[in-house]
PDB file of C-alpha atoms and ligand atoms in Angstrom:
ATOM      1  CA  MET A   1     149.964  99.830 110.949  1.00  0.00           C
ATOM      2  CA  ASN A   2     151.959 102.893 110.872  1.00  0.00           C
ATOM      3  CA  GLU A   3     152.064 105.572 107.767  1.00  0.00           C
ATOM      4  CA  ALA A   4     155.588 104.781 106.725  1.00  0.00           C
ATOM      5  CA  ILE A   5     154.643 101.217 106.169  1.00  0.00           C
ATOM      6  CA  LEU A   6     151.458 101.960 104.337  1.00  0.00           C
ATOM      7  CA  ILE A   7     153.479 104.436 102.288  1.00  0.00           C
ATOM      8  CA  LEU A   8     155.901 101.759 101.138  1.00  0.00           C
ATOM      9  CA  GLN A   9     153.079  99.389 100.462  1.00  0.00           C
ATOM     10  CA  ARG A  10     151.204 101.641  98.269  1.00  0.00           C
ATOM     11  CA  GLU A  11     154.384 102.418  96.247  1.00  0.00           C
ATOM     12  CA  HIS A  12     154.672  98.601  95.700  1.00  0.00           C
ATOM     13  CA  ARG A  13     151.142  98.420  94.541  1.00  0.00           C
ATOM     14  CA  GLY A  14     151.927 101.190  91.894  1.00  0.00           C
ATOM     15  CA  ILE A  15     155.014  99.369  90.657  1.00  0.00           C
ATOM     16  CA  SER A  16     153.182  96.038  90.611  1.00  0.00           C
ATOM     17  CA  ALA A  17     150.495  97.369  88.451  1.00  0.00           C
ATOM     18  CA  VAL A  18     152.739  98.691  85.809  1.00  0.00           C
ATOM     19  CA  LEU A  19     154.527  95.431  86.010  1.00  0.00           C
ATOM     20  CA  LEU A  20     151.606  93.694  85.383  1.00  0.00           C
ATOM     21  CA  GLY A  21     150.543  95.947  82.479  1.00  0.00           C
ATOM     22  CA  LEU A  22     153.793  95.434  80.998  1.00  0.00           C
ATOM     23  CA  LYS A  23     153.492  91.577  81.093  1.00  0.00           C
ATOM     24  CA  HIS A  24     150.227  91.747  79.580  1.00  0.00           C
ATOM     25  CA  LEU A  25     151.149  94.048  76.660  1.00  0.00           C
ATOM     26  CA  ALA A  26     154.439  92.167  75.990  1.00  0.00           C
ATOM     27  CA  GLU A  27     152.292  89.005  75.753  1.00  0.00           C
ATOM     28  CA  MET A  28     149.670  90.707  73.384  1.00  0.00           C
ATOM     29  CA  ALA A  29     152.453  91.797  71.198  1.00  0.00           C
ATOM     30  CA  GLN A  30     153.574  88.325  70.349  1.00  0.00           C
ATOM     31  CA  SER A  31     150.891  88.079  67.672  1.00  0.00           C
ATOM     32  CA  GLU A  32     152.038  88.547  64.224  1.00  0.00           C
ATOM     33  CA  ARG A  33     148.906  90.539  63.376  1.00  0.00           C
ATOM     34  CA  ILE A  34     149.361  92.999  66.138  1.00  0.00           C
ATOM     35  CA  LYS A  35     151.185  96.352  65.544  1.00  0.00           C
ATOM     36  CA  PRO A  36     152.236  97.702  69.165  1.00  0.00           C
ATOM     37  CA  GLU A  37     152.749 101.386  70.007  1.00  0.00           C
ATOM     38  CA  PHE A  38     156.146 101.304  71.489  1.00  0.00           C
ATOM     39  CA  GLN A  39     155.689 104.579  73.233  1.00  0.00           C
ATOM     40  CA  VAL A  40     153.639 102.721  75.815  1.00  0.00           C
ATOM     41  CA  PHE A  41     156.455 100.216  76.483  1.00  0.00           C
ATOM     42  CA  ARG A  42     158.960 102.965  76.697  1.00  0.00           C
ATOM     43  CA  SER A  43     156.726 104.883  79.164  1.00  0.00           C
ATOM     44  CA  MET A  44     156.344 101.705  81.363  1.00  0.00           C
ATOM     45  CA  LEU A  45     159.938 101.171  81.370  1.00  0.00           C
ATOM     46  CA  ARG A  46     160.648 104.575  82.537  1.00  0.00           C
ATOM     47  CA  TYR A  47     158.156 104.257  85.254  1.00  0.00           C
ATOM     48  CA  ILE A  48     159.630 101.044  86.457  1.00  0.00           C
ATOM     49  CA  ASP A  49     162.985 102.516  86.340  1.00  0.00           C
ATOM     50  CA  GLU A  50     162.782 105.995  87.574  1.00  0.00           C
ATOM     51  CA  TYR A  51     159.964 105.593  90.326  1.00  0.00           C
ATOM     52  CA  PRO A  52     161.978 103.143  92.488  1.00  0.00           C
ATOM     53  CA  GLU A  53     165.290 104.889  91.861  1.00  0.00           C
ATOM     54  CA  LYS A  54     164.072 108.519  92.638  1.00  0.00           C
ATOM     55  CA  LEU A  55     161.114 108.016  95.149  1.00  0.00           C
ATOM     56  CA  HIS A  56     161.119 104.573  96.587  1.00  0.00           C
ATOM     57  CA  HIS A  57     164.672 103.186  97.212  1.00  0.00           C
ATOM     58  CA  PRO A  58     165.804 106.226  98.884  1.00  0.00           C
ATOM     59  CA  LYS A  59     162.903 105.922 101.610  1.00  0.00           C
ATOM     60  CA  GLU A  60     164.080 102.340 102.061  1.00  0.00           C
ATOM     61  CA  ASP A  61     167.858 102.678 101.788  1.00  0.00           C
ATOM     62  CA  GLU A  62     168.479 105.698 103.611  1.00  0.00           C
ATOM     63  CA  HIS A  63     165.852 105.736 106.092  1.00  0.00           C
ATOM     64  CA  LEU A  64     164.058 102.522 107.197  1.00  0.00           C
ATOM     65  CA  PHE A  65     167.083  99.995 106.537  1.00  0.00           C
ATOM     66  CA  VAL A  66     169.654 102.058 108.262  1.00  0.00           C
ATOM     67  CA  ARG A  67     167.471 102.478 111.458  1.00  0.00           C
ATOM     68  CA  LEU A  68     166.525  98.747 111.302  1.00  0.00           C
ATOM     69  CA  VAL A  69     170.105  97.571 111.206  1.00  0.00           C
ATOM     70  CA  ARG A  70     170.706  99.889 114.028  1.00  0.00           C
ATOM     71  CA  ARG A  71     168.131  98.201 116.203  1.00  0.00           C
ATOM     72  CA  ALA A  72     168.399  94.678 114.815  1.00  0.00           C
ATOM     73  CA  PRO A  73     171.880  94.001 113.875  1.00  0.00           C
ATOM     74  CA  GLN A  74     170.682  90.456 112.685  1.00  0.00           C
ATOM     75  CA  ALA A  75     168.676  92.015 109.905  1.00  0.00           C
ATOM     76  CA  LYS A  76     171.949  93.117 108.288  1.00  0.00           C
ATOM     77  CA  ALA A  77     172.050  90.131 105.893  1.00  0.00           C
ATOM     78  CA  LEU A  78     168.627  90.784 104.738  1.00  0.00           C
ATOM     79  CA  VAL A  79     169.184  94.420 104.184  1.00  0.00           C
ATOM     80  CA  ASP A  80     172.338  93.826 102.336  1.00  0.00           C
ATOM     81  CA  ALA A  81     170.615  91.407 100.101  1.00  0.00           C
ATOM     82  CA  LEU A  82     167.737  93.885  99.347  1.00  0.00           C
ATOM     83  CA  GLN A  83     170.190  96.790  98.546  1.00  0.00           C
ATOM     84  CA  ALA A  84     172.064  94.519  96.196  1.00  0.00           C
ATOM     85  CA  GLU A  85     168.911  93.903  94.512  1.00  0.00           C
ATOM     86  CA  HIS A  86     168.097  97.567  94.270  1.00  0.00           C
ATOM     87  CA  VAL A  87     171.522  97.897  92.313  1.00  0.00           C
ATOM     88  CA  GLU A  88     170.870  94.516  90.161  1.00  0.00           C
ATOM     89  CA  GLY A  89     167.339  95.986  89.326  1.00  0.00           C
ATOM     90  CA  ALA A  90     168.635  98.904  87.750  1.00  0.00           C
ATOM     91  CA  LYS A  91     171.114  96.798  85.680  1.00  0.00           C
ATOM     92  CA  ARG A  92     168.101  94.733  84.647  1.00  0.00           C
ATOM     93  CA  ILE A  93     166.264  97.552  83.381  1.00  0.00           C
ATOM     94  CA  ARG A  94     169.154  98.519  80.978  1.00  0.00           C
ATOM     95  CA  GLU A  95     168.919  94.960  79.607  1.00  0.00           C
ATOM     96  CA  LEU A  96     165.134  95.357  79.015  1.00  0.00           C
ATOM     97  CA  GLU A  97     165.541  98.548  77.245  1.00  0.00           C
ATOM     98  CA  ARG A  98     168.107  96.876  74.801  1.00  0.00           C
ATOM     99  CA  LYS A  99     165.687  94.006  74.312  1.00  0.00           C
ATOM    100  CA  LEU A 100     162.927  96.758  73.602  1.00  0.00           C
ATOM    101  CA  MET A 101     165.310  98.392  70.863  1.00  0.00           C
ATOM    102  CA  PHE A 102     165.924  94.894  69.166  1.00  0.00           C
ATOM    103  CA  PHE A 103     162.079  94.012  69.346  1.00  0.00           C
ATOM    104  CA  GLU A 104     161.454  97.607  67.482  1.00  0.00           C
ATOM    105  CA  GLU A 105     163.938  96.967  65.034  1.00  0.00           C
ATOM    106  CA  GLY A 106     163.912  93.159  64.647  1.00  0.00           C
ATOM    107  CA  GLY A 107     160.544  91.834  64.606  1.00  0.00           C
ATOM    108  CA  ARG A 108     159.583  88.364  65.749  1.00  0.00           C
ATOM    109  CA  ALA A 109     162.637  87.147  67.490  1.00  0.00           C
ATOM    110  CA  GLY A 110     162.865  90.305  69.233  1.00  0.00           C
ATOM    111  CA  ALA A 111     159.350  90.053  70.491  1.00  0.00           C
ATOM    112  CA  ARG A 112     159.914  86.986  72.059  1.00  0.00           C
ATOM    113  CA  GLU A 113     163.262  87.873  73.705  1.00  0.00           C
ATOM    114  CA  PHE A 114     161.409  91.118  75.120  1.00  0.00           C
ATOM    115  CA  LEU A 115     158.655  88.939  76.429  1.00  0.00           C
ATOM    116  CA  GLN A 116     161.115  86.718  78.343  1.00  0.00           C
ATOM    117  CA  ALA A 117     163.172  89.607  79.747  1.00  0.00           C
ATOM    118  CA  VAL A 118     159.937  91.248  80.944  1.00  0.00           C
ATOM    119  CA  ASP A 119     158.764  87.964  82.727  1.00  0.00           C
ATOM    120  CA  ALA A 120     162.270  87.559  84.203  1.00  0.00           C
ATOM    121  CA  TYR A 121     162.144  91.195  85.438  1.00  0.00           C
ATOM    122  CA  ALA A 122     158.580  91.017  86.821  1.00  0.00           C
ATOM    123  CA  ASP A 123     159.474  87.859  88.628  1.00  0.00           C
ATOM    124  CA  PHE A 124     162.604  89.315  90.034  1.00  0.00           C
ATOM    125  CA  HIS A 125     160.901  92.537  91.236  1.00  0.00           C
ATOM    126  CA  TRP A 126     157.851  90.861  92.785  1.00  0.00           C
ATOM    127  CA  MET A 127     160.125  88.427  94.658  1.00  0.00           C
ATOM    128  CA  HIS A 128     162.104  91.481  96.049  1.00  0.00           C
ATOM    129  CA  MET A 129     158.912  93.364  97.000  1.00  0.00           C
ATOM    130  CA  ARG A 130     157.527  90.085  98.542  1.00  0.00           C
ATOM    131  CA  LYS A 131     160.907  89.637 100.478  1.00  0.00           C
ATOM    132  CA  GLU A 132     160.411  93.352 101.876  1.00  0.00           C
ATOM    133  CA  GLU A 133     156.950  92.774 102.698  1.00  0.00           C
ATOM    134  CA  THR A 134     156.961  89.484 104.402  1.00  0.00           C
ATOM    135  CA  GLU A 135     160.381  89.518 105.949  1.00  0.00           C
ATOM    136  CA  LEU A 136     161.732  93.115 106.263  1.00  0.00           C
ATOM    137  CA  LEU A 137     158.577  95.088 107.312  1.00  0.00           C
ATOM    138  CA  PRO A 138     157.599  92.480 110.243  1.00  0.00           C
ATOM    139  CA  LEU A 139     161.270  92.824 111.415  1.00  0.00           C
ATOM    140  CA  ALA A 140     160.970  96.669 111.346  1.00  0.00           C
ATOM    141  CA  GLU A 141     157.512  96.630 113.244  1.00  0.00           C
ATOM    142  CA  LYS A 142     158.963  94.100 115.685  1.00  0.00           C
ATOM    143  CA  HIS A 143     162.222  96.138 116.501  1.00  0.00           C
ATOM    144  CA  LEU A 144     161.749  99.709 115.569  1.00  0.00           C
ATOM    145  CA  ILE A 145     160.613 101.933 118.532  1.00  0.00           C
ATOM    146  CA  ALA A 146     158.123 104.979 118.335  1.00  0.00           C
ATOM    147  CA  ASP A 147     160.860 107.451 118.179  1.00  0.00           C
ATOM    148  CA  ASP A 148     162.281 105.633 115.039  1.00  0.00           C
ATOM    149  CA  TRP A 149     158.842 105.702 113.231  1.00  0.00           C
ATOM    150  CA  ARG A 150     158.507 109.328 114.012  1.00  0.00           C
ATOM    151  CA  ALA A 151     161.915 110.048 112.340  1.00  0.00           C
ATOM    152  CA  ILE A 152     161.178 107.820 109.566  1.00  0.00           C
ATOM    153  CA  GLU A 153     157.901 109.435 108.803  1.00  0.00           C
ATOM    154  CA  ARG A 154     159.625 112.960 109.141  1.00  0.00           C
ATOM    155  CA  ALA A 155     161.970 112.048 106.647  1.00  0.00           C
ATOM    156  CA  PHE A 156     159.447 110.723 104.221  1.00  0.00           C
ATOM    157  CA  ALA A 157     157.454 113.909 104.700  1.00  0.00           C
ATOM    158  CA  ALA A 158     160.765 115.978 104.151  1.00  0.00           C
ATOM    159  CA  ASN A 159     161.012 113.931 100.959  1.00  0.00           C
ATOM    160  CA  ARG A 160     158.202 115.919  99.654  1.00  0.00           C
ATOM    161  CA  ASP A 161     160.114 119.252  99.313  1.00  0.00           C
ATOM    162  CA  PRO A 162     159.307 121.136  96.335  1.00  0.00           C
ATOM    163  CA  ILE A 163     161.575 119.257  94.065  1.00  0.00           C
ATOM    164  CA  ALA A 164     160.530 115.928  95.392  1.00  0.00           C
ATOM    165  CA  ASP A 165     156.902 117.041  95.285  1.00  0.00           C
ATOM    166  CA  ILE A 166     157.309 117.861  91.419  1.00  0.00           C
ATOM    167  CA  GLU A 167     158.717 114.398  90.908  1.00  0.00           C
ATOM    168  CA  GLU A 168     155.943 112.887  92.740  1.00  0.00           C
ATOM    169  CA  ARG A 169     153.454 114.592  90.524  1.00  0.00           C
ATOM    170  CA  ASP A 170     155.727 113.888  87.361  1.00  0.00           C
ATOM    171  CA  PHE A 171     155.316 110.086  88.147  1.00  0.00           C
ATOM    172  CA  GLN A 172     151.367 110.408  88.748  1.00  0.00           C
ATOM    173  CA  LYS A 173     151.228 112.110  85.395  1.00  0.00           C
ATOM    174  CA  LEU A 174     153.393 109.440  83.903  1.00  0.00           C
ATOM    175  CA  PHE A 175     151.030 106.879  85.371  1.00  0.00           C
ATOM    176  CA  THR A 176     148.015 108.603  83.969  1.00  0.00           C
ATOM    177  CA  ARG A 177     149.636 108.674  80.660  1.00  0.00           C
ATOM    178  CA  ILE A 178     150.328 105.094  80.571  1.00  0.00           C
ATOM    179  CA  ALA A 179     146.881 104.108  81.539  1.00  0.00           C
ATOM    180  CA  ASN A 180     145.656 106.561  78.695  1.00  0.00           C
ATOM    181  CA  LEU A 181     147.890 104.994  76.026  1.00  0.00           C
ATOM    182  CA  ALA A 182     147.838 101.280  76.862  1.00  0.00           C
ATOM    183  CA  PRO A 183     145.102  99.380  75.119  1.00  0.00           C
ATOM    184  CA  ALA A 184     142.470  97.423  77.122  1.00  0.00           C
ATOM    185  CA  PRO A 185     142.485  95.653  79.275  1.00  0.00           C
ATOM    186  CA  VAL A 186     145.539  97.273  80.594  1.00  0.00           C
ATOM    187  CA  GLY A 187     144.480 100.870  79.980  1.00  0.00           C
ATOM    188  CA  LEU A 188     141.856 103.007  78.216  1.00  0.00           C
ATOM    189  CA  GLY A 189     143.818 103.791  74.954  1.00  0.00           C
ATOM    190  CA  GLU A 190     143.023 102.810  71.601  1.00  0.00           C
ATOM    191  CA  PRO A 191     143.401  99.139  70.510  1.00  0.00           C
ATOM    192  CA  TRP A 192     146.520  98.330  68.716  1.00  0.00           C
ATOM    193  CA  LYS A 193     146.272  98.223  65.101  1.00  0.00           C
ATOM    194  CA  LYS A 194     145.659  94.713  63.610  1.00  0.00           C
ATOM    195  CA  GLY A 195     146.895  93.912  60.182  1.00  0.00           C
ATOM    196  CA  PRO A 196     148.383  90.861  58.078  1.00  0.00           C
ATOM    197  CA  ALA A 197     151.009  88.841  59.819  1.00  0.00           C
ATOM    198  CA  ARG A 198     154.104  90.958  59.502  1.00  0.00           C
ATOM    199  CA  THR A 199     157.279  89.622  58.039  1.00  0.00           C
ATOM    200  CA  GLN A 200     159.518  92.649  58.046  1.00  0.00           C
ATOM    201  CA  PRO A 201     160.730  94.673  60.976  1.00  0.00           C
ATOM    202  CA  PHE A 202     158.436  97.360  62.422  1.00  0.00           C
ATOM    203  CA  GLY A 203     158.223 100.650  60.405  1.00  0.00           C
ATOM    204  CA  GLU A 204     159.375  98.910  57.077  1.00  0.00           C
TER     205      GLU A 204
HETATM  206 FE1  FE2 B 301     163.252  97.652  97.654  1.00  0.00          FE
HETATM  207 FE1  FE2 B 302     160.313  98.448  98.083  1.00  0.00          FE
END
């Protein structure tokens, strides 16, 4: 398998790991006795928002998708749908951020709504990545020629200019930070405090 496909799949695994962690912690936070560390949720949302936006989608939209449609016009409907999902995903993250604020301010109802929104987002994003891996990447492997792959790999490497490289490292740092902050079994951070069942919003 070529390097470009491996890079995209590796990036999917990273996004997937954070989504899985986010789902798990949102479920944990449903307990009335748990006091969640909201910073972990904020860092996770930042990761699943900015990593695709800044590093992952540009590789797909500007390099892989464009070349695929040129070689295989029949892929256009699929590419259009995937690009529309990139835009839709960004909107859904804004919604998740609003739900997180409501959760932090509002307590019980907010916790439930946040979990529902996280589940819906994770399903949406997993479906998107699955579609890319099971429909788009096989089409690309079938129709793109060696010259295309060389150009795509060059473009991905050029993406690692000094600025992009800083971003890549920033995201690795953010990923490590999430792993250090999140409690087990998601990460290595301190367990979230337990107390009497809360009746007031957080911080009161
Ligand atoms: Fe995508
Ligand atoms: Fe992707």
